[in-house]
PDB file of C-alpha atoms and ligand atoms in Angstrom:
ATOM      1  CA  MET A 146       0.000   0.000   0.000  1.00  0.00           C
ATOM      2  CA  PHE A 147       1.443   3.326  -1.114  1.00  0.00           C
ATOM      3  CA  ARG A 148       0.653   6.986  -0.587  1.00  0.00           C
ATOM      4  CA  ILE A 149       1.995  10.007  -2.462  1.00  0.00           C
ATOM      5  CA  GLY A 150       2.455  13.482  -0.963  1.00  0.00           C
ATOM      6  CA  LEU A 151       3.243  16.933  -2.330  1.00  0.00           C
ATOM      7  CA  GLY A 152       4.865  19.874  -0.547  1.00  0.00           C
ATOM      8  CA  HIS A 153       5.480  23.435  -1.683  1.00  0.00           C
ATOM      9  CA  ASP A 154       6.951  26.465   0.091  1.00  0.00           C
ATOM     10  CA  THR A 155       8.122  30.010  -0.599  1.00  0.00           C
ATOM     11  CA  HIS A 156      10.180  32.428   1.486  1.00  0.00           C
ATOM     12  CA  ARG A 157      10.928  36.068   0.940  1.00  0.00           C
ATOM     13  CA  LEU A 158      14.608  37.043   0.605  1.00  0.00           C
ATOM     14  CA  GLY A 159      16.033  39.930   2.627  1.00  0.00           C
ATOM     15  CA  PRO A 160      19.247  41.279   4.052  1.00  0.00           C
ATOM     16  CA  GLY A 161      21.530  38.659   5.499  1.00  0.00           C
ATOM     17  CA  ASP A 162      24.600  36.603   4.947  1.00  0.00           C
ATOM     18  CA  GLY A 163      23.552  32.992   4.501  1.00  0.00           C
ATOM     19  CA  LEU A 164      20.705  30.670   3.611  1.00  0.00           C
ATOM     20  CA  VAL A 165      19.474  27.861   5.833  1.00  0.00           C
ATOM     21  CA  ILE A 166      18.316  25.340   3.276  1.00  0.00           C
ATOM     22  CA  GLY A 167      18.074  21.569   3.340  1.00  0.00           C
ATOM     23  CA  GLY A 168      19.187  21.570   6.960  1.00  0.00           C
ATOM     24  CA  ILE A 169      22.524  23.252   6.299  1.00  0.00           C
ATOM     25  CA  THR A 170      23.670  26.870   6.037  1.00  0.00           C
ATOM     26  CA  ILE A 171      25.150  27.893   2.716  1.00  0.00           C
ATOM     27  CA  PRO A 172      27.009  31.138   2.026  1.00  0.00           C
ATOM     28  CA  HIS A 173      24.961  33.840   0.273  1.00  0.00           C
ATOM     29  CA  ASP A 174      24.689  37.630   0.284  1.00  0.00           C
ATOM     30  CA  ARG A 175      21.009  37.488   1.331  1.00  0.00           C
ATOM     31  CA  ALA A 176      18.916  35.476   3.785  1.00  0.00           C
ATOM     32  CA  ALA A 177      15.478  33.871   3.710  1.00  0.00           C
ATOM     33  CA  ILE A 178      12.958  35.626   5.966  1.00  0.00           C
ATOM     34  CA  GLY A 179      10.485  33.690   8.088  1.00  0.00           C
ATOM     35  CA  HIS A 180       9.074  33.018  11.508  1.00  0.00           C
ATOM     36  CA  SER A 181      11.294  29.938  11.925  1.00  0.00           C
ATOM     37  CA  ASP A 182      14.773  29.564  10.406  1.00  0.00           C
ATOM     38  CA  ALA A 183      12.988  29.843   6.998  1.00  0.00           C
ATOM     39  CA  ASP A 184      14.346  26.572   5.590  1.00  0.00           C
ATOM     40  CA  VAL A 185      12.162  26.432   2.500  1.00  0.00           C
ATOM     41  CA  LEU A 186      13.240  22.907   1.525  1.00  0.00           C
ATOM     42  CA  LEU A 187      12.665  21.280   4.920  1.00  0.00           C
ATOM     43  CA  HIS A 188       9.255  23.001   5.069  1.00  0.00           C
ATOM     44  CA  ALA A 189       8.246  21.551   1.685  1.00  0.00           C
ATOM     45  CA  ILE A 190       9.432  18.085   2.759  1.00  0.00           C
ATOM     46  CA  THR A 191       7.515  18.372   6.052  1.00  0.00           C
ATOM     47  CA  ASP A 192       4.287  19.194   4.195  1.00  0.00           C
ATOM     48  CA  ALA A 193       4.866  16.398   1.673  1.00  0.00           C
ATOM     49  CA  ILE A 194       5.211  13.646   4.286  1.00  0.00           C
ATOM     50  CA  LEU A 195       2.326  14.940   6.436  1.00  0.00           C
ATOM     51  CA  GLY A 196       0.109  15.254   3.356  1.00  0.00           C
ATOM     52  CA  ALA A 197       0.919  11.751   2.129  1.00  0.00           C
ATOM     53  CA  ALA A 198      -0.145  10.323   5.493  1.00  0.00           C
ATOM     54  CA  ALA A 199      -3.197  12.659   5.744  1.00  0.00           C
ATOM     55  CA  LEU A 200      -1.840  13.887   9.070  1.00  0.00           C
ATOM     56  CA  GLY A 201      -2.041  17.648   8.722  1.00  0.00           C
ATOM     57  CA  ASP A 202       0.432  20.262   7.570  1.00  0.00           C
ATOM     58  CA  ILE A 203       3.355  22.210   8.964  1.00  0.00           C
ATOM     59  CA  GLY A 204       1.262  25.281   9.823  1.00  0.00           C
ATOM     60  CA  GLU A 205      -1.163  23.172  11.857  1.00  0.00           C
ATOM     61  CA  MET A 206       1.596  21.375  13.743  1.00  0.00           C
ATOM     62  CA  PHE A 207       3.664  24.511  14.342  1.00  0.00           C
ATOM     63  CA  PRO A 208       1.419  27.640  14.150  1.00  0.00           C
ATOM     64  CA  ASP A 209       3.379  30.843  13.477  1.00  0.00           C
ATOM     65  CA  THR A 210       1.109  32.552  16.029  1.00  0.00           C
ATOM     66  CA  ASP A 211       2.776  30.458  18.760  1.00  0.00           C
ATOM     67  CA  PRO A 212       5.835  32.282  20.162  1.00  0.00           C
ATOM     68  CA  ALA A 213       7.396  28.860  20.856  1.00  0.00           C
ATOM     69  CA  ASN A 214       7.806  28.458  17.085  1.00  0.00           C
ATOM     70  CA  LYS A 215       9.720  31.695  16.598  1.00  0.00           C
ATOM     71  CA  GLY A 216      13.200  30.943  15.284  1.00  0.00           C
ATOM     72  CA  ARG A 217      12.434  27.215  15.516  1.00  0.00           C
ATOM     73  CA  ASP A 218      14.864  24.773  13.955  1.00  0.00           C
ATOM     74  CA  SER A 219      13.169  23.354  10.845  1.00  0.00           C
ATOM     75  CA  ALA A 220      15.089  20.090  11.283  1.00  0.00           C
ATOM     76  CA  ASP A 221      13.305  19.657  14.604  1.00  0.00           C
ATOM     77  CA  MET A 222       9.908  20.289  12.943  1.00  0.00           C
ATOM     78  CA  LEU A 223      10.684  17.758  10.206  1.00  0.00           C
ATOM     79  CA  ARG A 224      11.850  15.191  12.758  1.00  0.00           C
ATOM     80  CA  ARG A 225       8.596  15.571  14.710  1.00  0.00           C
ATOM     81  CA  ALA A 226       6.501  15.327  11.529  1.00  0.00           C
ATOM     82  CA  ALA A 227       8.426  12.195  10.492  1.00  0.00           C
ATOM     83  CA  ALA A 228       7.781  10.659  13.926  1.00  0.00           C
ATOM     84  CA  ARG A 229       4.052  11.334  13.508  1.00  0.00           C
ATOM     85  CA  VAL A 230       4.100   9.709  10.059  1.00  0.00           C
ATOM     86  CA  ALA A 231       6.032   6.688  11.379  1.00  0.00           C
ATOM     87  CA  ALA A 232       3.557   6.354  14.251  1.00  0.00           C
ATOM     88  CA  GLY A 233       0.816   6.251  11.622  1.00  0.00           C
ATOM     89  CA  GLY A 234       2.446   3.099  10.239  1.00  0.00           C
ATOM     90  CA  TRP A 235       4.272   4.568   7.233  1.00  0.00           C
ATOM     91  CA  LEU A 236       7.805   4.219   5.879  1.00  0.00           C
ATOM     92  CA  ILE A 237       9.345   6.781   3.537  1.00  0.00           C
ATOM     93  CA  ALA A 238      10.162   5.032   0.239  1.00  0.00           C
ATOM     94  CA  ASN A 239      11.738   8.067  -1.440  1.00  0.00           C
ATOM     95  CA  LEU A 240      11.475  11.783  -1.940  1.00  0.00           C
ATOM     96  CA  ASP A 241      12.330  14.020  -4.855  1.00  0.00           C
ATOM     97  CA  CYS A 242      12.699  17.783  -4.469  1.00  0.00           C
ATOM     98  CA  VAL A 243      13.257  20.954  -6.480  1.00  0.00           C
ATOM     99  CA  ILE A 244      14.791  24.128  -5.050  1.00  0.00           C
ATOM    100  CA  LEU A 245      13.757  27.283  -6.925  1.00  0.00           C
ATOM    101  CA  ALA A 246      16.488  29.897  -6.592  1.00  0.00           C
ATOM    102  CA  GLN A 247      18.114  32.278  -9.018  1.00  0.00           C
ATOM    103  CA  ARG A 248      21.232  32.187  -6.843  1.00  0.00           C
ATOM    104  CA  PRO A 249      23.319  30.754  -5.252  1.00  0.00           C
ATOM    105  CA  LYS A 250      24.325  27.546  -7.046  1.00  0.00           C
ATOM    106  CA  ILE A 251      22.750  24.676  -5.163  1.00  0.00           C
ATOM    107  CA  LEU A 252      24.351  21.658  -6.815  1.00  0.00           C
ATOM    108  CA  PRO A 253      27.703  21.968  -5.016  1.00  0.00           C
ATOM    109  CA  HIS A 254      25.790  21.639  -1.732  1.00  0.00           C
ATOM    110  CA  ARG A 255      23.614  18.726  -2.803  1.00  0.00           C
ATOM    111  CA  PRO A 256      25.673  15.956  -1.177  1.00  0.00           C
ATOM    112  CA  ALA A 257      25.642  17.694   2.209  1.00  0.00           C
ATOM    113  CA  MET A 258      21.905  18.436   1.964  1.00  0.00           C
ATOM    114  CA  ARG A 259      21.039  14.854   1.001  1.00  0.00           C
ATOM    115  CA  ARG A 260      23.135  13.536   3.879  1.00  0.00           C
ATOM    116  CA  ARG A 261      21.462  15.876   6.356  1.00  0.00           C
ATOM    117  CA  ILE A 262      17.900  15.218   5.131  1.00  0.00           C
ATOM    118  CA  ALA A 263      18.490  11.444   5.175  1.00  0.00           C
ATOM    119  CA  GLU A 264      19.832  11.737   8.722  1.00  0.00           C
ATOM    120  CA  ILE A 265      16.829  13.778   9.929  1.00  0.00           C
ATOM    121  CA  LEU A 266      14.363  11.337   8.343  1.00  0.00           C
ATOM    122  CA  GLY A 267      16.297   8.181   9.224  1.00  0.00           C
ATOM    123  CA  VAL A 268      16.351   6.941   5.613  1.00  0.00           C
ATOM    124  CA  GLU A 269      19.130   5.976   3.196  1.00  0.00           C
ATOM    125  CA  GLU A 270      20.699   8.840   1.257  1.00  0.00           C
ATOM    126  CA  SER A 271      19.649   7.037  -1.932  1.00  0.00           C
ATOM    127  CA  ALA A 272      16.007   7.723  -0.940  1.00  0.00           C
ATOM    128  CA  VAL A 273      16.585  11.491  -1.152  1.00  0.00           C
ATOM    129  CA  TRP A 274      17.026  13.350  -4.428  1.00  0.00           C
ATOM    130  CA  LEU A 275      17.334  17.026  -4.981  1.00  0.00           C
ATOM    131  CA  LYS A 276      17.739  19.427  -7.878  1.00  0.00           C
ATOM    132  CA  ALA A 277      17.635  23.158  -8.493  1.00  0.00           C
ATOM    133  CA  LYS A 278      16.163  25.571 -11.023  1.00  0.00           C
ATOM    134  CA  THR A 279      16.728  29.262 -11.519  1.00  0.00           C
ATOM    135  CA  GLY A 280      13.769  31.524 -12.307  1.00  0.00           C
ATOM    136  CA  GLU A 281      15.377  32.464 -15.639  1.00  0.00           C
ATOM    137  CA  SER A 282      15.798  36.007 -14.207  1.00  0.00           C
ATOM    138  CA  VAL A 283      12.042  36.702 -14.296  1.00  0.00           C
ATOM    139  CA  GLY A 284       9.319  36.741 -11.630  1.00  0.00           C
ATOM    140  CA  PRO A 285       9.811  36.706  -7.856  1.00  0.00           C
ATOM    141  CA  ILE A 286      12.290  33.809  -7.989  1.00  0.00           C
ATOM    142  CA  GLY A 287      14.236  35.100 -10.982  1.00  0.00           C
ATOM    143  CA  GLU A 288      14.425  38.651  -9.649  1.00  0.00           C
ATOM    144  CA  GLU A 289      15.599  37.302  -6.259  1.00  0.00           C
ATOM    145  CA  PHE A 290      12.691  38.504  -4.156  1.00  0.00           C
ATOM    146  CA  ALA A 291      12.010  34.927  -3.061  1.00  0.00           C
ATOM    147  CA  ILE A 292      13.163  31.330  -3.043  1.00  0.00           C
ATOM    148  CA  GLY A 293      10.960  28.273  -3.220  1.00  0.00           C
ATOM    149  CA  ALA A 294      10.968  24.510  -2.942  1.00  0.00           C
ATOM    150  CA  GLU A 295       8.803  21.618  -4.035  1.00  0.00           C
ATOM    151  CA  CYS A 296       8.842  18.015  -2.878  1.00  0.00           C
ATOM    152  CA  VAL A 297       7.044  14.790  -3.724  1.00  0.00           C
ATOM    153  CA  VAL A 298       7.274  11.810  -1.418  1.00  0.00           C
ATOM    154  CA  LEU A 299       6.190   8.187  -1.623  1.00  0.00           C
ATOM    155  CA  LEU A 300       5.197   6.384   1.578  1.00  0.00           C
ATOM    156  CA  GLU A 301       4.741   2.631   1.927  1.00  0.00           C
ATOM    157  CA  ARG A 302       2.987   0.673   4.692  1.00  0.00           C
ATOM    158  CA  ALA A 303       5.478  -0.354   7.378  1.00  0.00           C
TER     159      ALA A 303
HETATM  160  O1  CDP B 173      18.802  24.682 -17.970  1.00  0.00           O
HETATM  161  P1  CDP B 173      17.455  24.891 -17.333  1.00  0.00           P
HETATM  162  O2  CDP B 173      16.746  26.116 -17.791  1.00  0.00           O
HETATM  163  O3  CDP B 173      16.602  23.657 -17.316  1.00  0.00           O
HETATM  164  O4  CDP B 173      17.786  25.111 -15.785  1.00  0.00           O
HETATM  165  P2  CDP B 173      18.346  26.405 -15.047  1.00  0.00           P
HETATM  166  O5  CDP B 173      17.308  26.900 -14.135  1.00  0.00           O
HETATM  167  O6  CDP B 173      18.954  27.365 -16.013  1.00  0.00           O
HETATM  168  O7  CDP B 173      19.516  25.748 -14.196  1.00  0.00           O
HETATM  169  C1  CDP B 173      20.591  25.113 -14.831  1.00  0.00           C
HETATM  170  C2  CDP B 173      21.221  24.124 -13.873  1.00  0.00           C
HETATM  171  O8  CDP B 173      21.929  24.829 -12.847  1.00  0.00           O
HETATM  172  C3  CDP B 173      20.199  23.269 -13.144  1.00  0.00           C
HETATM  173  O9  CDP B 173      19.949  22.086 -13.814  1.00  0.00           O
HETATM  174  C4  CDP B 173      20.885  22.996 -11.841  1.00  0.00           C
HETATM  175  O10 CDP B 173      21.660  21.849 -12.003  1.00  0.00           O
HETATM  176  C5  CDP B 173      21.783  24.163 -11.607  1.00  0.00           C
HETATM  177  N1  CDP B 173      21.280  25.134 -10.604  1.00  0.00           N
HETATM  178  C6  CDP B 173      21.907  25.216  -9.384  1.00  0.00           C
HETATM  179  O11 CDP B 173      22.825  24.475  -9.079  1.00  0.00           O
HETATM  180  N2  CDP B 173      21.495  26.150  -8.460  1.00  0.00           N
HETATM  181  C7  CDP B 173      20.474  26.984  -8.735  1.00  0.00           C
HETATM  182  N3  CDP B 173      20.115  27.884  -7.809  1.00  0.00           N
HETATM  183  C8  CDP B 173      19.812  26.891  -9.966  1.00  0.00           C
HETATM  184  C9  CDP B 173      20.251  25.964 -10.888  1.00  0.00           C
HETATM  185 ZN1   ZN B 174       8.619  27.836   5.032  1.00  0.00          ZN
END
């Protein structure tokens, strides 16, 4: 028995000197703005696994109106969502993600991100794939007002 899930997220870019993305910090001349650490990729993955298991979404689990969630580590949110999904009797078969960013280059950081995501989820690195797309210099992504991420996940009955 299988279930598919989809996650999508966007964060505004602002002044700063690094991006928290995929559970690691990569050098950049801007930062993603958000209530938590604004890790757009971990947020998309969190929504994908919760959606696949029909167990809610990241905003329901961690409301941004709750001061406890201010500056929260997105890895911690993903770990808690994954525990909820596992408790529901599901294993993560694989996930496939796209980061939408005009800059910086994501591919050099892919191995570290895959390692970190696999570690947070407790799956093999081979179950995690990741790619990146620019916005072709147009729109909010291309003009560097925002970054985004998308994720699909497949769950199988434990
Ligand atoms: O060539 P195409 O229009 O399909 O893609 P692109 O958005 O121009 O990106 C070209 C390649 O650069 C992508 O396939 C990624 O491998 C890489 N890329 C990246 O490493 N970091 C980004 N922020 C965007 C793209
Ligand atoms: Zn987010």
